[in-house]
PDB file of C-alpha atoms in Angstrom:
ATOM      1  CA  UNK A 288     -19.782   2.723  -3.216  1.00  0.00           C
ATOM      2  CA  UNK A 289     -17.680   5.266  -1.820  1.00  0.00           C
ATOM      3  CA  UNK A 290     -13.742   4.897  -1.558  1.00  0.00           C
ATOM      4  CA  UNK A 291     -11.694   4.859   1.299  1.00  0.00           C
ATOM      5  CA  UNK A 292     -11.185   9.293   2.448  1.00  0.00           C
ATOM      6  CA  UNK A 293      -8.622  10.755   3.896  1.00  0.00           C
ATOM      7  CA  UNK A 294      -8.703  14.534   5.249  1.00  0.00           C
ATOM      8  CA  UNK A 295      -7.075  16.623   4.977  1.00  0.00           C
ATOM      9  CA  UNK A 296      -4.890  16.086   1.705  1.00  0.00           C
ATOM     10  CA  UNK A 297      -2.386  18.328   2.252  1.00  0.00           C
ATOM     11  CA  UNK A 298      -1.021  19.683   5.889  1.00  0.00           C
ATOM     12  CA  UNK A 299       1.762  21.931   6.397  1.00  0.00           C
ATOM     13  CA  UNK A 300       3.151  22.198  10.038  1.00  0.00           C
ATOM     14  CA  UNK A 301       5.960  23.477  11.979  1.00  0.00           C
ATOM     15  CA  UNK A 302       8.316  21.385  14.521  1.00  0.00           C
ATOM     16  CA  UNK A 303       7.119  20.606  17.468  1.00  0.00           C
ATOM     17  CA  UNK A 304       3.648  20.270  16.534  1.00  0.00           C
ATOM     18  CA  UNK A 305       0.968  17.937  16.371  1.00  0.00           C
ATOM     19  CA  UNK A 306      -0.988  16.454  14.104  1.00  0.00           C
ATOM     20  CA  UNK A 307      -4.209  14.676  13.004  1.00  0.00           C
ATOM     21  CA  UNK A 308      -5.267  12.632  10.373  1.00  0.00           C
ATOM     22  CA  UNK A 309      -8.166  11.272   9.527  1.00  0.00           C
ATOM     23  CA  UNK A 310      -9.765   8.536   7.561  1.00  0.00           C
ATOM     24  CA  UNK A 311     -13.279   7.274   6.510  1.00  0.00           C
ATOM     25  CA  UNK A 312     -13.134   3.614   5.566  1.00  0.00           C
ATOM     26  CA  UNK A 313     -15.240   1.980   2.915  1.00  0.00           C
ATOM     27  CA  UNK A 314     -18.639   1.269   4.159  1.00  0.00           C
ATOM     28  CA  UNK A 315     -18.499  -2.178   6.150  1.00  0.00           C
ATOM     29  CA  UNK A 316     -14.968  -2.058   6.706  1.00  0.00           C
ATOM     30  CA  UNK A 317     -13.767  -3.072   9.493  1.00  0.00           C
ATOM     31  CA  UNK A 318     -10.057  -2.856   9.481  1.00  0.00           C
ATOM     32  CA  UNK A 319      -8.047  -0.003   9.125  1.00  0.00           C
ATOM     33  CA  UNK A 320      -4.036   0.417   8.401  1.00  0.00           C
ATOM     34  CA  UNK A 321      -1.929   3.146   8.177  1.00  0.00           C
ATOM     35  CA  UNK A 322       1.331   3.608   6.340  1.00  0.00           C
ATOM     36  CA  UNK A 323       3.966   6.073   6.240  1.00  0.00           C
ATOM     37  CA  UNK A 324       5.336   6.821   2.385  1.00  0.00           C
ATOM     38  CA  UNK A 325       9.104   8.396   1.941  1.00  0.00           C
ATOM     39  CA  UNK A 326      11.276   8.145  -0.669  1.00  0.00           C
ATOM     40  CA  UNK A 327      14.094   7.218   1.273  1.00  0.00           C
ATOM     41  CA  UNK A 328      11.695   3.929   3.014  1.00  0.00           C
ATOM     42  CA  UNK A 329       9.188   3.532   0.715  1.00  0.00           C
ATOM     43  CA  UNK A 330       5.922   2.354   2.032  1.00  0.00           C
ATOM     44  CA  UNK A 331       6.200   1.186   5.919  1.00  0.00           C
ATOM     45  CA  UNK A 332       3.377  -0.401   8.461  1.00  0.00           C
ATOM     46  CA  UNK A 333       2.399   2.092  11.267  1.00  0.00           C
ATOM     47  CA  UNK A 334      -0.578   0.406  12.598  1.00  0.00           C
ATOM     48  CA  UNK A 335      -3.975  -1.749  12.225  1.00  0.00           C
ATOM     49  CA  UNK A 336      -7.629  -1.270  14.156  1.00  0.00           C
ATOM     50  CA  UNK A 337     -10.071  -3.419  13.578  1.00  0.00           C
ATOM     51  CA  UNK A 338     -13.154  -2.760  15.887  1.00  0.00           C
ATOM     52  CA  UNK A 339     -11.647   0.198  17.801  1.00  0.00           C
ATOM     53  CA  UNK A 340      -8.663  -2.014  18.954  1.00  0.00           C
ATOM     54  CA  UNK A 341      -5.254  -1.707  17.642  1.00  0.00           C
ATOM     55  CA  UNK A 342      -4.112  -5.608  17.245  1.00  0.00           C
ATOM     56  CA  UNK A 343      -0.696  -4.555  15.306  1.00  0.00           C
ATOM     57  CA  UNK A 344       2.203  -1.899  15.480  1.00  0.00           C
ATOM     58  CA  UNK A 345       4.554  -1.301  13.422  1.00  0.00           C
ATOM     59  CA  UNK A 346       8.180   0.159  14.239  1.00  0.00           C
ATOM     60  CA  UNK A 347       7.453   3.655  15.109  1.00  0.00           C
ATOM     61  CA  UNK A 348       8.008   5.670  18.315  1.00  0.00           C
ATOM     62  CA  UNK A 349       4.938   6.826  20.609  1.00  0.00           C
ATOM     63  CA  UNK A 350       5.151   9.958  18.867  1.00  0.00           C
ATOM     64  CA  UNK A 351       2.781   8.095  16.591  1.00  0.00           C
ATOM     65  CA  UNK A 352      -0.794   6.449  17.702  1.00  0.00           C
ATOM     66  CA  UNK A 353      -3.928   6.003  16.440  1.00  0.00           C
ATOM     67  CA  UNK A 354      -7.705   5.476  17.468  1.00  0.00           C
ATOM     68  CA  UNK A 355     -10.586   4.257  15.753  1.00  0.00           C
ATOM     69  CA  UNK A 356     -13.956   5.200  16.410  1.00  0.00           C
ATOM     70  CA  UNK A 357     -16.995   2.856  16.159  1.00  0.00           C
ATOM     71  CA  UNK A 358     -18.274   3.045  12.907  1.00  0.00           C
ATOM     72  CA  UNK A 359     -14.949   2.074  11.849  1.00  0.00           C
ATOM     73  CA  UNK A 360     -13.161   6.100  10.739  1.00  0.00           C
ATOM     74  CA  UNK A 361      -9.532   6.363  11.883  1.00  0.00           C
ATOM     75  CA  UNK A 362      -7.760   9.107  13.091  1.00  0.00           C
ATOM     76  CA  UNK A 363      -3.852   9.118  13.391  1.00  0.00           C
ATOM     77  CA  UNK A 364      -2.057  11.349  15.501  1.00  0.00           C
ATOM     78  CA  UNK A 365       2.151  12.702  15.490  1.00  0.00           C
ATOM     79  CA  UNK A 366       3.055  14.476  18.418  1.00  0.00           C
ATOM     80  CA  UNK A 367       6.023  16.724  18.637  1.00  0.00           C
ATOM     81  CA  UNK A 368       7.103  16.497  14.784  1.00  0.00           C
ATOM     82  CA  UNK A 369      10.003  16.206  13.420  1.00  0.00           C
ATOM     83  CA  UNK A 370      11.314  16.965   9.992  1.00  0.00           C
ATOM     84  CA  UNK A 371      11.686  13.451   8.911  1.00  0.00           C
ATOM     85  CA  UNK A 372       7.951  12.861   9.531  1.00  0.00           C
ATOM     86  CA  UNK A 373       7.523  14.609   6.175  1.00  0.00           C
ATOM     87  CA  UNK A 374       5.981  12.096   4.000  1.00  0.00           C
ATOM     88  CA  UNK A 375       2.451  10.789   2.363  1.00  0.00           C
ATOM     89  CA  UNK A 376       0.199   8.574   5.027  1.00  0.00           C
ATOM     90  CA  UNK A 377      -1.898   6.507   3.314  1.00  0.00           C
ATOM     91  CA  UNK A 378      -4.889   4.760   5.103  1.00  0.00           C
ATOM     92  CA  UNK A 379      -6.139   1.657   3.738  1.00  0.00           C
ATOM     93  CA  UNK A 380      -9.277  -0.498   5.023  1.00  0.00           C
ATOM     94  CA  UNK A 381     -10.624  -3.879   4.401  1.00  0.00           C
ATOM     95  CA  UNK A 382     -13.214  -6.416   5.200  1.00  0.00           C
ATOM     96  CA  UNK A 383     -11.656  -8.819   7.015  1.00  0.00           C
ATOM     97  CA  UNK A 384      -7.979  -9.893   7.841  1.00  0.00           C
ATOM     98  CA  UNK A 385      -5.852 -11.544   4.913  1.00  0.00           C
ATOM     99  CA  UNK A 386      -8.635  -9.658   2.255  1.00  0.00           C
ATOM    100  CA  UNK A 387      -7.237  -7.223  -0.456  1.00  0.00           C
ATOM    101  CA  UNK A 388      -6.787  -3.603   1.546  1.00  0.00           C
ATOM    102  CA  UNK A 389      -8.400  -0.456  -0.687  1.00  0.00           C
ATOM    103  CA  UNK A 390      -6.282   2.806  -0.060  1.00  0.00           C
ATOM    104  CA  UNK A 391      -7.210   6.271  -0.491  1.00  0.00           C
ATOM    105  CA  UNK A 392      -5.738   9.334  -2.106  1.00  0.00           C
ATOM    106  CA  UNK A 393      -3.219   9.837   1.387  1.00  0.00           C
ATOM    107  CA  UNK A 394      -2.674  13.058   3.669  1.00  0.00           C
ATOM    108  CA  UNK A 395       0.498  14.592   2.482  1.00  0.00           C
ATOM    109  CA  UNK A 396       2.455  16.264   5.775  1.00  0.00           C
ATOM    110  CA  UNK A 397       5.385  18.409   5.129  1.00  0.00           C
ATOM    111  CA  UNK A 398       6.733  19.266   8.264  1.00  0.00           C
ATOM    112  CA  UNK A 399       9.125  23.092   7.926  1.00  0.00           C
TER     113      UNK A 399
ATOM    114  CA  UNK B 245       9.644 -11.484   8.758  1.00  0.00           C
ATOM    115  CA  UNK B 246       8.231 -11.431   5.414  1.00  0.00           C
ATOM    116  CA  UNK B 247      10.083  -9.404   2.465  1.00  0.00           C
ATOM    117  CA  UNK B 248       9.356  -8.706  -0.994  1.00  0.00           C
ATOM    118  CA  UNK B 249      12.085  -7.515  -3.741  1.00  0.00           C
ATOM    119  CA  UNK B 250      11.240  -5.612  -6.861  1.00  0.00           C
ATOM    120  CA  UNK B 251      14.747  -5.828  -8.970  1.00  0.00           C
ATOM    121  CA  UNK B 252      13.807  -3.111 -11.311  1.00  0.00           C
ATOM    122  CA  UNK B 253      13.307   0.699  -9.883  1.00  0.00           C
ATOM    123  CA  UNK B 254      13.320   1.844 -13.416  1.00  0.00           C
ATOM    124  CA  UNK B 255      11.785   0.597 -16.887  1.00  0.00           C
ATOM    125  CA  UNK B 256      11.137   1.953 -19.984  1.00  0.00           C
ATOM    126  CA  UNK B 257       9.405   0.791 -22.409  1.00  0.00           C
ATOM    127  CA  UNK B 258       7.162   1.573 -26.042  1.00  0.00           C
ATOM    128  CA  UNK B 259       3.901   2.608 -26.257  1.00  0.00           C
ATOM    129  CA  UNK B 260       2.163  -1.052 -27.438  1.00  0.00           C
ATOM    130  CA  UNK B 261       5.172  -3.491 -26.171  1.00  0.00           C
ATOM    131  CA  UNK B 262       4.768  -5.859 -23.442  1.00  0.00           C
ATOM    132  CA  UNK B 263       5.279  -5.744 -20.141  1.00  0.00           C
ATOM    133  CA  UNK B 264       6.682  -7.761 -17.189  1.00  0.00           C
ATOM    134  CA  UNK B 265       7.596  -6.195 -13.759  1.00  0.00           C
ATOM    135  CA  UNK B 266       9.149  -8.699 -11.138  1.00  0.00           C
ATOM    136  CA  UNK B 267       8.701  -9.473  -7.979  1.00  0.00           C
ATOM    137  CA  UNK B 268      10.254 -11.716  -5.484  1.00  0.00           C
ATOM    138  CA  UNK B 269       9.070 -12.560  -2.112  1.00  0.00           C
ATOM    139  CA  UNK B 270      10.420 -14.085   1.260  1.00  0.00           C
ATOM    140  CA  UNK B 271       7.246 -15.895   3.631  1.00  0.00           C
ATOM    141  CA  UNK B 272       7.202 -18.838   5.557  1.00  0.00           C
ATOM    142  CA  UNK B 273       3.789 -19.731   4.601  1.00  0.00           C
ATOM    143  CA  UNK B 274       1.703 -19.277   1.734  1.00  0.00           C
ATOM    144  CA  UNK B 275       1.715 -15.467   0.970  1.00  0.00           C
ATOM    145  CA  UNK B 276      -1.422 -13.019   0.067  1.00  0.00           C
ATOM    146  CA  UNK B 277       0.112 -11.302  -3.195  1.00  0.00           C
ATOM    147  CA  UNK B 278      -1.157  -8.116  -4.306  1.00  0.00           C
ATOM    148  CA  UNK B 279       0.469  -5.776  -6.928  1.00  0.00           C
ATOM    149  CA  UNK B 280      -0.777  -1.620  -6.873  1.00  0.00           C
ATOM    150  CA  UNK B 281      -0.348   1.033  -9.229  1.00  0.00           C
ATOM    151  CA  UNK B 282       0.120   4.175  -8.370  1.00  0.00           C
ATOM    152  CA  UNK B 283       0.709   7.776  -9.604  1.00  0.00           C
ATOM    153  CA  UNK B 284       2.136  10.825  -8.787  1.00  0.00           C
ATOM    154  CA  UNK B 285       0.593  12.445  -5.760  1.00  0.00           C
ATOM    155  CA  UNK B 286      -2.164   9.667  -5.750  1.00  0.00           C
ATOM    156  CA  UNK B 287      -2.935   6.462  -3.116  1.00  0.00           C
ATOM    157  CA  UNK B 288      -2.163   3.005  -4.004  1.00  0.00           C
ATOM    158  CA  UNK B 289      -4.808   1.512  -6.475  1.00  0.00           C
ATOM    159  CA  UNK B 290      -5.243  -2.347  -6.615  1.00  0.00           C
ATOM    160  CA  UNK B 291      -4.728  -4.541  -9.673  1.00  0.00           C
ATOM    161  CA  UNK B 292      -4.740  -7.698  -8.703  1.00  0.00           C
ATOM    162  CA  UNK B 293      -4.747 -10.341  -5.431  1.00  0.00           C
ATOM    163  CA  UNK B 294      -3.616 -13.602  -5.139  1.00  0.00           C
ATOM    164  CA  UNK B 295      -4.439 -15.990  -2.371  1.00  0.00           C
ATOM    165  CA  UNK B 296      -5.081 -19.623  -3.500  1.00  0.00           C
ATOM    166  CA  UNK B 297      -5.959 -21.625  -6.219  1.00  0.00           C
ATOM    167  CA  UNK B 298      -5.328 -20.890  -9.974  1.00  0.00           C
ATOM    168  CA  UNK B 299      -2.002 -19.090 -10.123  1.00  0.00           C
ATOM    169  CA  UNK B 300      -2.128 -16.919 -13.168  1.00  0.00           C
ATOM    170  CA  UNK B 301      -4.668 -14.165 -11.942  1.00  0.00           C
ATOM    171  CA  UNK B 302      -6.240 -11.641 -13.907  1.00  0.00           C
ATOM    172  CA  UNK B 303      -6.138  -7.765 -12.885  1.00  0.00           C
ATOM    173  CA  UNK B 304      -7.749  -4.552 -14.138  1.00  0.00           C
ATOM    174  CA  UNK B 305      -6.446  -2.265 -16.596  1.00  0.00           C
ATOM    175  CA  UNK B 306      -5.243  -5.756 -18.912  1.00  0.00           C
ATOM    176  CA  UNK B 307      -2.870  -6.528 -16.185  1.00  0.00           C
ATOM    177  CA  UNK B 308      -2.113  -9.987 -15.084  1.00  0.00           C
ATOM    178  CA  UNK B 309       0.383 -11.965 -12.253  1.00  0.00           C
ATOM    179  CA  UNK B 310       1.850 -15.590 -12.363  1.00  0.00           C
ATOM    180  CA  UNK B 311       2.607 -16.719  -9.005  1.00  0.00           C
ATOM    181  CA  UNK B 312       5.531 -19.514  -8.918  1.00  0.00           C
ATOM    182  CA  UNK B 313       5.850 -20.693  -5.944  1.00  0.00           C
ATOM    183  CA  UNK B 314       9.103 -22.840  -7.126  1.00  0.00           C
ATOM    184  CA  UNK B 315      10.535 -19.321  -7.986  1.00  0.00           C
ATOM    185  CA  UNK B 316       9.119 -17.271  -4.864  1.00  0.00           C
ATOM    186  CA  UNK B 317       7.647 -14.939  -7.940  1.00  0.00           C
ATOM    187  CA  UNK B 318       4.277 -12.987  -8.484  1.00  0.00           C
ATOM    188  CA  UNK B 319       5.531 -11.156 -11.930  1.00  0.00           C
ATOM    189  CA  UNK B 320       2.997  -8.458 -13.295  1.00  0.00           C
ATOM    190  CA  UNK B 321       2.342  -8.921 -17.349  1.00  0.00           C
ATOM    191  CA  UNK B 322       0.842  -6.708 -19.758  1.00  0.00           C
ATOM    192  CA  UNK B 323       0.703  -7.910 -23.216  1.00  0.00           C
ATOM    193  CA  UNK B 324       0.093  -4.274 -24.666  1.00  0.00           C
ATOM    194  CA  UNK B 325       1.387  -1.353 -22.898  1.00  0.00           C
ATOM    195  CA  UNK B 326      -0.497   2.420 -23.156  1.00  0.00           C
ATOM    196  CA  UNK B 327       0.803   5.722 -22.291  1.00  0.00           C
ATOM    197  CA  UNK B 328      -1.073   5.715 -19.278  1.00  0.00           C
ATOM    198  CA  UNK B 329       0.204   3.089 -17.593  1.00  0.00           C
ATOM    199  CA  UNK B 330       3.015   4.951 -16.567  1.00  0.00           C
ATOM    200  CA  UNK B 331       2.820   4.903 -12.639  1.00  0.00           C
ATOM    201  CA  UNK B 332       4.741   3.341 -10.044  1.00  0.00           C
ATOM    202  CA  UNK B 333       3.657  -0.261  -9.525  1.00  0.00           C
ATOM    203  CA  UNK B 334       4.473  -1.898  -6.110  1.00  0.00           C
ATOM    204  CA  UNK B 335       4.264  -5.593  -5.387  1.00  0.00           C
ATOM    205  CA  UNK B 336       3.123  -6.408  -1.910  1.00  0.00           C
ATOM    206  CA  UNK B 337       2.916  -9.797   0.447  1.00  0.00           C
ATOM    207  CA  UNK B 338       0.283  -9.846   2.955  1.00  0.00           C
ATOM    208  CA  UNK B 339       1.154 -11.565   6.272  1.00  0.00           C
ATOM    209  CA  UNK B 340      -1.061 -13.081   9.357  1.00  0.00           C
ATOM    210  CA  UNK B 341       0.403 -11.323  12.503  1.00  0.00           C
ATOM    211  CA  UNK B 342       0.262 -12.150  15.885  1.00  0.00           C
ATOM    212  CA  UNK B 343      -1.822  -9.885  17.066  1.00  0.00           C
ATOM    213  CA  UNK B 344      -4.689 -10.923  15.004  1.00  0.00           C
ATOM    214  CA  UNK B 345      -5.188  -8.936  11.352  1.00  0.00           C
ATOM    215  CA  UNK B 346      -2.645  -8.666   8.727  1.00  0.00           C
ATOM    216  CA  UNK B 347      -0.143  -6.152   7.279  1.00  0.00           C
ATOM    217  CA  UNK B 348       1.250  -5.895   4.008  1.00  0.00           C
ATOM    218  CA  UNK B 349       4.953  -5.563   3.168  1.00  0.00           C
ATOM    219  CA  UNK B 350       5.525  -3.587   0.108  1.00  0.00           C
ATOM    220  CA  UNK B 351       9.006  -3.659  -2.145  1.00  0.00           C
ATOM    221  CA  UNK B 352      10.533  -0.729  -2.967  1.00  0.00           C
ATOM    222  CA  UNK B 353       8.682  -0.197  -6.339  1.00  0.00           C
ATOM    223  CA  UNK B 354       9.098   0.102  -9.935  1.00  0.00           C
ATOM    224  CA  UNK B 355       8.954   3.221 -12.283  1.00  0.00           C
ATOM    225  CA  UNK B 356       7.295   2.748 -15.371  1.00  0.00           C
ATOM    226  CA  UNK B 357       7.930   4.896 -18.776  1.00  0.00           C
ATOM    227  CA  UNK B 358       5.956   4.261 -21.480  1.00  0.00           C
ATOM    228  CA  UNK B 359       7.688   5.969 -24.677  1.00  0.00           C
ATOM    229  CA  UNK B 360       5.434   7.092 -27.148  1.00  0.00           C
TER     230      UNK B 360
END
């Protein structure tokens, strides 16, 4: 059984951009969750879809949403980025709620 | 709000010793424990869960977690340590939100040397 992808691994951009990321869940998954990695916050809660519906936020500005599609891949989008949105985003999905969450290998964004 | 504490950012210790990483939580209910490993450039890889019922729970990779609820502890054991369990291991409590679903709060992580 496949693991949970993420493309692309590695993304360089410049300030101001935007930004996608994307993630394949394991098959029958049908929550996803992102997290933003830093070494200065660790590991932080952006958001969670389950069924194309985002039921939880974490504390990030609008800069940062997310969709997901319906067979269950999640895309994650930064508008206008900063410097401090350098940092590994790791996707991670699950069955169902409250179930052990299976990450994959994260989309590393450096922002210059 | 839930929180989890992981004392120790760094710990070193020999190739074939044992091993015991703590972890401390904060939840109003009964928590979803998890504990992942993970190394350098890599995702987050799951050892071991615990959500009810027998608390000592076996892992992969020889790695196992007592959960003392007394204590507000899930400590991560390894009776015999190998070079390649040198990683970053992060304990993590799982919490029912509001909204439906769950999110996991992580703590801040411990390095692991293994000396050879």
């Amino acid at each position: 059984k496949a693991g949970v992808t993420q493309t692309p691994r590695y993304l360089i951009k410049t300030r101001g951009q935007q930004v996608t990321l994307s993630c394949s869940p394991i098959s029958g998954h049908r929550s996803v969750s992102w997290y933003q990695q830093t070494p200065g916050q660790g590991l932080q809660f952006l958001f969670e879809y389950f069924s194309e519906t985002q039921r939880n936020k974490g504390n990030f500005p609008g800069r940062f949403s997310g969709r997901q599609f319906s067979n269950s891949r999640s895309e994650m989008n930064v508008s206008t980025l900063e410097l401090g949105d350098s940092a590994l985003y790791l996707c991670a999905s699950s069955t169902e709620p409250n179930t052990e969450a299976f990450f994959g290998q994260g989309t590393r964004l450096t922002v210059v | 709000a839930q929180s989890v504490t992981q004392p120790d950012i760094h710990i070193t210790v020999s190739e074939g010793a044992s091993l015991e990483l703590r972890c401390n939580y904060s939840y109003g209910a009964t928590p979803y424990l998890f504990w992942y490993v993970q190394s350098p450039g890599q995702g987050l890889q799951l050892l071991l869960k615990y959500f009810s019922g027998d608390t000592l729970v076996q892992g992969i990779k020889g790695f196992e977690a007592e959960f003392k609820r007394s204590q507000s502890s899930f400590n991560l054991r390894k009776p015999s340590v190998h070079w390649s369990d040198a990683a970053e291991y992060f304990c993590a409590v799982g919490a029912s939100l509001t909204g439906g679903g769950n999110k996991l709060t992580f703590g801040t992580g411990t390095q692991l040397k293994v000396e050879l």
